[in-house]
XYZ file of C-alpha atoms in Angstrom:
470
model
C 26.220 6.563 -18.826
C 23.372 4.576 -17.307
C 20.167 6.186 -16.094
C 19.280 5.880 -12.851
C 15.830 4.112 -12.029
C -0.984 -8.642 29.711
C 0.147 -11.260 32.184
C 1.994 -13.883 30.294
C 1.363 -12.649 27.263
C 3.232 -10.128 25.299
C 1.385 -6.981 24.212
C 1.293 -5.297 21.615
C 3.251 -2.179 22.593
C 5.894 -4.383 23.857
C 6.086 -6.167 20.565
C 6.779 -3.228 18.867
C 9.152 -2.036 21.000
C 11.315 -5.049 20.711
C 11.698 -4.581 16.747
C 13.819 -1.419 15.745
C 13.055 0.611 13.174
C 15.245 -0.776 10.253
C 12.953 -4.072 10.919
C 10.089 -2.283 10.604
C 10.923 -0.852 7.022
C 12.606 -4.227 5.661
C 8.970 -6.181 6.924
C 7.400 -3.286 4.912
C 9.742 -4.322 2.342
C 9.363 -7.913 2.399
C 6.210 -8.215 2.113
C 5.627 -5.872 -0.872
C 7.726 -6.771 -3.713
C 6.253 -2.894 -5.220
C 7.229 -1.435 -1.978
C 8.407 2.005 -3.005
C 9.415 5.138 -0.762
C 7.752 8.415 -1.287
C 8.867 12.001 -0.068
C 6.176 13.072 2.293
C 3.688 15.902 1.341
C 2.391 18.135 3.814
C -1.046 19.827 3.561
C -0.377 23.612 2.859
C -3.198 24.236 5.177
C -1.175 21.992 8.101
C 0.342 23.771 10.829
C 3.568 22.168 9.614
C 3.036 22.876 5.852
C 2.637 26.715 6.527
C 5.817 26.835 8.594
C 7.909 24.571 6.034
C 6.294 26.927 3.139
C 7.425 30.363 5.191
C 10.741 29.055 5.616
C 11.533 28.114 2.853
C 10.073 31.077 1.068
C 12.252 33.121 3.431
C 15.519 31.238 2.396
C 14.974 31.724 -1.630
C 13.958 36.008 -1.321
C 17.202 35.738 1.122
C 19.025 34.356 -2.407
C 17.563 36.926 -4.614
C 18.571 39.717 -2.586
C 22.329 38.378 -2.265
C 22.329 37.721 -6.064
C 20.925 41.178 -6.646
C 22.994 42.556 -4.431
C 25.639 45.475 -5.385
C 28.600 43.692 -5.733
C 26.694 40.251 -5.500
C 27.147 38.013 -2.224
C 27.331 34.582 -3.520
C 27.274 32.379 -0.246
C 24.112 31.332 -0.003
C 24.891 30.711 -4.159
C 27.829 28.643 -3.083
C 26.615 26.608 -0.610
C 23.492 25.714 -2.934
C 26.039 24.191 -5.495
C 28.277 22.954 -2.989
C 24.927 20.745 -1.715
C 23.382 20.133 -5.741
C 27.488 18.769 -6.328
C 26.767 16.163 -3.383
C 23.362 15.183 -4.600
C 24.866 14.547 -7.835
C 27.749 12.346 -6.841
C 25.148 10.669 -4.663
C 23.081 9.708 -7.968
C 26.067 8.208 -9.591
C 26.563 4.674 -10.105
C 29.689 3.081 -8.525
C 30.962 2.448 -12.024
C 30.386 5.818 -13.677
C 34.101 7.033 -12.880
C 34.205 9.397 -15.933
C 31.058 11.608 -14.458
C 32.371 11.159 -11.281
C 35.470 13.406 -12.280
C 33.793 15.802 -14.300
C 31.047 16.870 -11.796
C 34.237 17.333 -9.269
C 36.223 18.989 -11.306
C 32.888 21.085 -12.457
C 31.582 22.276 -9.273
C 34.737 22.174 -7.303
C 34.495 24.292 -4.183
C 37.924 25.761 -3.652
C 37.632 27.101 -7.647
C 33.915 28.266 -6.879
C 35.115 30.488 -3.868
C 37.651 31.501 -5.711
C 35.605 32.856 -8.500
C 32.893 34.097 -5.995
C 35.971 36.214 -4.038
C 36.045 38.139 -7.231
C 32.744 38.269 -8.558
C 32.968 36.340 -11.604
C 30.532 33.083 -10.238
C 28.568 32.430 -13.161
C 25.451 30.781 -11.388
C 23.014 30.792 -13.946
C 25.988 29.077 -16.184
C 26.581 26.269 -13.376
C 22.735 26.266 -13.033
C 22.610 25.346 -16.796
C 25.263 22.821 -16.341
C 23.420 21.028 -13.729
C 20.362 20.486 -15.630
C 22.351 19.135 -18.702
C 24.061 15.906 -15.762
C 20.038 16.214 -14.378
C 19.322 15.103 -18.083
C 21.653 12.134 -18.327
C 21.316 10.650 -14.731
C 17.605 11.256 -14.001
C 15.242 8.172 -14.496
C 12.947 8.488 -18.092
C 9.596 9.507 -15.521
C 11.522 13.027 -14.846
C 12.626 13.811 -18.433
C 9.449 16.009 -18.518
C 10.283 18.101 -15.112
C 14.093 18.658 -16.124
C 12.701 18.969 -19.801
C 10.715 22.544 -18.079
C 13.548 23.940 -15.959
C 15.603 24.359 -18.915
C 13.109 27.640 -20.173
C 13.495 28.735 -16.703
C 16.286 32.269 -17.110
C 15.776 33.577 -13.563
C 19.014 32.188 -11.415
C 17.058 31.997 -8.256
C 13.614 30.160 -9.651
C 15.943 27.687 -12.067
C 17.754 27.095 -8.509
C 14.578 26.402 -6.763
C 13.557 24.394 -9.375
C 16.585 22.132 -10.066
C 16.350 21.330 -5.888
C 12.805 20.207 -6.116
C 13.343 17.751 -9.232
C 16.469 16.694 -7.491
C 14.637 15.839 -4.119
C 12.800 14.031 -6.580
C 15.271 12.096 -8.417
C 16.910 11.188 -4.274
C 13.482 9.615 -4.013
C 14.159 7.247 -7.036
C 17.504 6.634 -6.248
C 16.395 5.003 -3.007
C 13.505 3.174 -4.761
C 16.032 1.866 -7.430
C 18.504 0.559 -4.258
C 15.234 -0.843 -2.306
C 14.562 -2.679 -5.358
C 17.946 -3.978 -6.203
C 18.143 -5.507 -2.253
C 14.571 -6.222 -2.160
C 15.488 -10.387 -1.955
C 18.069 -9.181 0.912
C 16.030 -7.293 2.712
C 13.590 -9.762 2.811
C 15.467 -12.526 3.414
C 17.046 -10.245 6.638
C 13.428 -9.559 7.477
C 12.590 -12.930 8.123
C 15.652 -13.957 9.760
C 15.727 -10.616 11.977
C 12.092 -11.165 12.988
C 11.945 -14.847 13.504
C 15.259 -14.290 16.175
C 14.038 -11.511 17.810
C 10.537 -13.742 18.005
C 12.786 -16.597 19.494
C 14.693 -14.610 22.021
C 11.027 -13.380 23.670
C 9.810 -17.299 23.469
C 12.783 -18.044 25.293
C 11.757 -15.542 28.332
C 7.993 -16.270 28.154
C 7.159 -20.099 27.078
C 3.634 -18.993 27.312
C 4.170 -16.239 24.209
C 2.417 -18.730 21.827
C -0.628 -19.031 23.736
C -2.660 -17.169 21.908
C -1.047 -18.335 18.499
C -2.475 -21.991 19.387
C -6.069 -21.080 20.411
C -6.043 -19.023 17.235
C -5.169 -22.006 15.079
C -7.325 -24.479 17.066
C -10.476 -22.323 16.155
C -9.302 -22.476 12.579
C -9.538 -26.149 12.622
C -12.732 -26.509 14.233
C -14.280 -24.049 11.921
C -12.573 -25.447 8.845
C -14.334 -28.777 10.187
C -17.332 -27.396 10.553
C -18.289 -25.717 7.765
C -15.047 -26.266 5.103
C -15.563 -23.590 2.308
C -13.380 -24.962 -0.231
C -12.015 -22.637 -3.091
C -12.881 -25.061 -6.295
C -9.943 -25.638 -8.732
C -12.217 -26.625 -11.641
C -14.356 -24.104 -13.831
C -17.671 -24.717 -11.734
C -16.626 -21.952 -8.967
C -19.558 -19.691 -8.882
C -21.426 -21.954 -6.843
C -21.298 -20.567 -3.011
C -23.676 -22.774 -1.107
C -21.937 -24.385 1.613
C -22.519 -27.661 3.123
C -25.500 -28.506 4.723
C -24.881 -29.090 8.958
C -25.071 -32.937 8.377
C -22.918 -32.629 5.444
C -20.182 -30.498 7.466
C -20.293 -32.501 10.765
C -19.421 -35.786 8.839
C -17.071 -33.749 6.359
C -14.588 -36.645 5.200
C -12.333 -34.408 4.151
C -8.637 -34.901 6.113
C -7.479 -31.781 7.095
C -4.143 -30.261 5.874
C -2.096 -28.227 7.714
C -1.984 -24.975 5.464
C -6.239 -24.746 4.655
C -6.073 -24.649 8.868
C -3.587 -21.585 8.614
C -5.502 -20.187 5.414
C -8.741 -20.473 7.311
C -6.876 -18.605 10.374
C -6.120 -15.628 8.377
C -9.458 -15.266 6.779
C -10.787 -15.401 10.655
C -8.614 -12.547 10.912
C -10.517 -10.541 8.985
C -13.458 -10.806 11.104
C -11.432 -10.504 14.125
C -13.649 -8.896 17.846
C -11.952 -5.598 18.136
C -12.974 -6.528 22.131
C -11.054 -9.726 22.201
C -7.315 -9.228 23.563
C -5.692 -12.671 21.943
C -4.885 -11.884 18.718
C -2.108 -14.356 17.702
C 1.254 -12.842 19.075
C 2.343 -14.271 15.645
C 0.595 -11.621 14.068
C 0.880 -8.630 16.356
C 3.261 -6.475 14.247
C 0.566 -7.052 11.333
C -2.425 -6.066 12.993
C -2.939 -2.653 11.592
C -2.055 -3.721 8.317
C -4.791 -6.218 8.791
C -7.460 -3.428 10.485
C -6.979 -1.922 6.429
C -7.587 -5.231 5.238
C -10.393 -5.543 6.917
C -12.187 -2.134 6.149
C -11.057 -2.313 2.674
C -12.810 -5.836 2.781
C -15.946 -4.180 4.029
C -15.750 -1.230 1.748
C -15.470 -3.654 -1.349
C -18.872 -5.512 0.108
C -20.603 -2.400 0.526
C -19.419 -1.346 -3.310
C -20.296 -4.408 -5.121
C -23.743 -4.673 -3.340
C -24.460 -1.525 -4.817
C -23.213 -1.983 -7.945
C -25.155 -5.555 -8.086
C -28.631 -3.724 -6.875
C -28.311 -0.468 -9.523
C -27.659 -2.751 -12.268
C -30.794 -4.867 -11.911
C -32.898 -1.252 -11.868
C -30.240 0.078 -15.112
C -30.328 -2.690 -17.166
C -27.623 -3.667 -19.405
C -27.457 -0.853 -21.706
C -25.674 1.366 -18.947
C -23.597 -1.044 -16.829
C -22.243 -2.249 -20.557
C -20.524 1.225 -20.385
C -17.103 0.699 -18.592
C -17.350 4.805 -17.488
C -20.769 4.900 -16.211
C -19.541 1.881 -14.183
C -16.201 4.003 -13.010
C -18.253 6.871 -12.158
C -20.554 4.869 -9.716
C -17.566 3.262 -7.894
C -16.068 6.344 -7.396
C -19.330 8.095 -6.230
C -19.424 5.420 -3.869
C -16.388 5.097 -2.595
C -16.374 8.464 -1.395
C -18.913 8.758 0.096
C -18.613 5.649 1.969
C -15.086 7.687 3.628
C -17.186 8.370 6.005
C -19.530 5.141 6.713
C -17.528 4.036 10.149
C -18.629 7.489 11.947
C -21.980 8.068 10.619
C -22.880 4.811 8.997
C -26.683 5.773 7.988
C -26.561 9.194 6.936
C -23.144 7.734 4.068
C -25.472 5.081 3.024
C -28.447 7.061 3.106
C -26.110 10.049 0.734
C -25.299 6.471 -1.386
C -28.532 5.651 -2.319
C -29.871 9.243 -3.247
C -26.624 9.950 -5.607
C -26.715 6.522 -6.827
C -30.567 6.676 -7.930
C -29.650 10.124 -9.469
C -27.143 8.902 -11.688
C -28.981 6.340 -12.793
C -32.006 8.444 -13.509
C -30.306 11.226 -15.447
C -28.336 9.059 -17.402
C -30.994 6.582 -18.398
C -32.501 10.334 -19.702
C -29.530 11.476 -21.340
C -29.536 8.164 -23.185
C -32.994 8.619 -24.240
C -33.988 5.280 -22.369
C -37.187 5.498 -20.186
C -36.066 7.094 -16.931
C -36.816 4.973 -13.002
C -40.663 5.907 -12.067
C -40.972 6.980 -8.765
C -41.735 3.514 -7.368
C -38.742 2.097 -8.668
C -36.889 4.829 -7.522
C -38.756 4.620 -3.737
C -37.672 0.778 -4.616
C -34.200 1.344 -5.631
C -33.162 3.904 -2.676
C -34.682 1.215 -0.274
C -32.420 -1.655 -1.227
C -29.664 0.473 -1.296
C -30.342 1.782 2.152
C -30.731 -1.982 3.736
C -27.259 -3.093 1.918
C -25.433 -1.639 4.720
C -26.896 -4.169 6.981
C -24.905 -7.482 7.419
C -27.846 -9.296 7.821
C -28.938 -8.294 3.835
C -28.961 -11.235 1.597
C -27.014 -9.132 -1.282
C -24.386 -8.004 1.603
C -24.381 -11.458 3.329
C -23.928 -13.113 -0.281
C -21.211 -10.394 -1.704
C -19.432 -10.621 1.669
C -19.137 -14.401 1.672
C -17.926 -14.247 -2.352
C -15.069 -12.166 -1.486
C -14.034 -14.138 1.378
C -13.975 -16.957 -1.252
C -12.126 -15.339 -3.578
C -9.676 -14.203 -0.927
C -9.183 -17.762 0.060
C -8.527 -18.713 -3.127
C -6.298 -16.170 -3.560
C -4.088 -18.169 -0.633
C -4.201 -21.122 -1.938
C -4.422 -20.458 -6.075
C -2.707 -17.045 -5.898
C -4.646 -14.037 -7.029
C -4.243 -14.272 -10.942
C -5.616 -17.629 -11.270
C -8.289 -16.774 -8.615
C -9.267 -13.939 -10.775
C -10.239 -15.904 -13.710
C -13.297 -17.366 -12.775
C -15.213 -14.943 -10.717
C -18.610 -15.724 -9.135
C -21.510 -13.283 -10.082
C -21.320 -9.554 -8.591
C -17.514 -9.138 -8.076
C -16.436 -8.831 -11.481
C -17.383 -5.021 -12.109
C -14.766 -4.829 -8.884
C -12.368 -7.107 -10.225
C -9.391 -4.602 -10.290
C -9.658 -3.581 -6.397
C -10.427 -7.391 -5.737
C -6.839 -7.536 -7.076
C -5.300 -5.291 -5.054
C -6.996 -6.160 -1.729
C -6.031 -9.896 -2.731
C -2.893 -9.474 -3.510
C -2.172 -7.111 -0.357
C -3.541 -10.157 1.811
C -1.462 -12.475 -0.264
C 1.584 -10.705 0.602
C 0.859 -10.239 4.160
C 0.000 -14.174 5.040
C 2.970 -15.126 3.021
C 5.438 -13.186 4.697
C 4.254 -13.919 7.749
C 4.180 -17.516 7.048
C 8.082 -17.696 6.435
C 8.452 -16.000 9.162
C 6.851 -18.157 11.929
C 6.346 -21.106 9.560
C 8.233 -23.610 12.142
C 5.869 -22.759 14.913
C 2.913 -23.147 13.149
C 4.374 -26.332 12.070
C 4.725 -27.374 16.047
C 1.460 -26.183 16.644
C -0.549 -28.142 14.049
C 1.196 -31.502 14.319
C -0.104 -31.085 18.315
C -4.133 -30.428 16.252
C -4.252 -32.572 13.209
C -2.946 -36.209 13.831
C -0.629 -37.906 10.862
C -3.843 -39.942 9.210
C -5.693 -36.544 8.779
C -2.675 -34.175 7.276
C -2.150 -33.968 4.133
C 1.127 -32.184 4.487
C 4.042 -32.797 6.765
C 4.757 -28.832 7.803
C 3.617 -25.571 6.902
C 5.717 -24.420 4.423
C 8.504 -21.608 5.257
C 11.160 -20.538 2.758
């Protein structure tokens, strides 16, 4: 058997609206290639968790006292395997025929009543005989969790638990499907969205309005002050042109360094200002998370960059003491958005801390009190844009992100300027997130963008003939 695995312009409520929920989840879909479904968790201390927990609590001592019942009332019993029986058959492959029979004939509902009727329903038997098809049809990550249930002798708890490993194995059913039609679901996605897109243009010419002063400012910055992502091993260098040297920029202008430059501008998009690209309206939370995991990163890697120059090598050369400051960090800064000085402030004394007990534990000599004034001080200012270690780490990222667009994210990863590499693995993630987001996007409205830059960059300037859309 095989093992399973506002006036004129649309907002963006009405967006939403337009786009049905099956488009929402295959967008999800296409632009995550990982994109995997996960059974949702509720708090026990929710509301909602206590009720679920009570109910369900209620249902399983409603079991035992059936099963230990005088003769024994097996309905609840039966209509547990009745439900486990179509779980099953809903794990099975269409080929798998053979199991297909046996779990019918196995669990067959007219014979189960039967045998209930008289009191000979062997649950703890069928329980046992579940767990052994749980064995051969669950995926190799839930060998463990079926592996457990089998030392389980109670009826009611081996129940309990063979429903919560199933619920489980459901879960990677649908992950296994969602990867098998990933390439259809994305190529509906596009389609789906780039109709539905059409059919709004078609009411309201004036829908791309915003789209086309969103791209024009991409131009005119990309003129102005062209950060170019180097393709040679001299990329550490992040000095940008001088004004002269910007305002007579040779450089012709290519259609998709316009639209790359438009999605970085995204990231530092006026939370104030209405037109956002109507392109882009169904991605503009997704972008929001971008955008404070962007900021979170800066804040992280200034840190990092200030502690090490007060640590020395000796203890940023340890890979854990290096972990243990990001995560310090990054929890604390959960909170930065709503009380911005006191996270920063909580930063900087844990921060100096570390570093001062474990330069002692290492027998090193520990941060005087100056440099420990000195070190909580820069830490403090980091969270100020106008910081040079902020303003510098900020601007490297945005590089690399760029890059990212244009060289994709592994070859953008192996030259990285100075401070980001001690956050190289969440510079990944955030670039490939953004990666995934501009791309799909891209195929997606590709043929408008390509309208709208022929009208800003004339044929002597591009350096491409249309934004590419596959």
């Amino acid at each position: 058997a095989t093992r399973g695995v506002g006036g004129g312009v649309l907002s963006v409520t009405g967006l939403t609206k337009t786009v049905n929920e099956v488009s929402k989840l295959s967008n999800k879909i296409g632009m995550n290639c990982d994109y995997y479904m996960e059974e949702k968790v509720l708090p026990p201390s929710s509301l909602e968790g206590k009720v679920k927990e009570t109910v369900h609590n209620a249902f399983w001592d409603h079991l035992k006292e059936q099963l230990s019942a005088t003769p024994p009332d097996f309905s609840c019993a039966l209509e547990l395997l009745k439900e486990i029986k179509e779980i099953l058959l809903s794990l099975l492959l269409p080929r798998q025929n053979r199991l297909r029979t046996e779990i019918e004939e196995a669990l067959d509902t007219d014979l189960l009543k039967q045998e209930a009727e008289h009191g000979a329903l062997k649950v703890l038997y069928l329980s046992k005989y579940v767990l052994n098809m749980m064995a051969l049809l669950c995926a190799p990550v839930r060998d463990e969790a079926v592996q457990k249930l089998e030392n389980i002798t109670d009826p009611v708890w081996l129940l309990r638990g063979i429903f919560q490993v199933l619920g489980l194995m459901k879960m990677d059913m649908v992950n296994y499907t969602i990867q098998s039609l990933q390439p259809h679901l994305q190529e509906h996605s596009i389609q789906y969205e780039r109709a539905k897109f059409q059919e709004l243009l078609n009411k309201q010419p004036s829908l791309l309005n915003h789209t086309t002063k969103w791209l024009t400012q991409a131009a005119a910055d990309l003129t102005m002050s062209p950060l170019t992502c180097p393709d040679t091993s001299d990329s550490s260098s992040l000095a940008g042109p001088s004004p002269n040297e910007a305002t007579n920029n040779s450089e012709p202008l290519s259609p998709t360094m316009v639209l790359c430059q438009g999605f970085l501008n995204l990231l530092l998009w006026d939370p104030e200002n209405e037109e956002f690209p109507e392109t882009l309206l169904m991605d503009r939370t997704r972008l929001q998370e971008l955008k404070s995991q962007l900021h979170q990163l800066t804040i992280m890697a200034s840190v990092l960059l200030v502690a090490s120059s007060f640590s020395g090598s000796v203890l940023f050369g340890s890979p854990q003491f290096v972990d243990k400051l990001k995560r310090i960090t990054k929890s604390l800064l959960e909170d930065f958005h709503s009380r911005p000085e006191e996270a920063i402030l909580t930063v900087s004394e844990q921060v100096s801390q570390e570093i001062h007990q474990s330069l002692k534990n290492m027998g090193l000599v520990a941060l005087s009190s100056d440099n420990t004034a000195s070190l909580m001080g820069q830490l403090q200012n980091i969270a100020k844009k106008e910081n040079c270690v902020h303003s510098v780490i900020d601007q490297r990222i945005r590089l690399f992100l760029k890059c990212c667009l244009v060289l994709g994210v592994q070859r953008s990863l192996l030259d990285l300027p100075g401070g980001l590499t001690l956050i190289e693995a969440e510079l990944a993630e955030l670039g490939q997130k953004f990666v995934n987001l501009t791309h799909h996007n891209q195929q997606v409205f590709g043929p408008y963008y390509t309208e709208i830059l022929e009208t800003l960059i004339s044929p002597a300037q591009a350096l491409e003939t249309k934004v590419e859309s596959v």
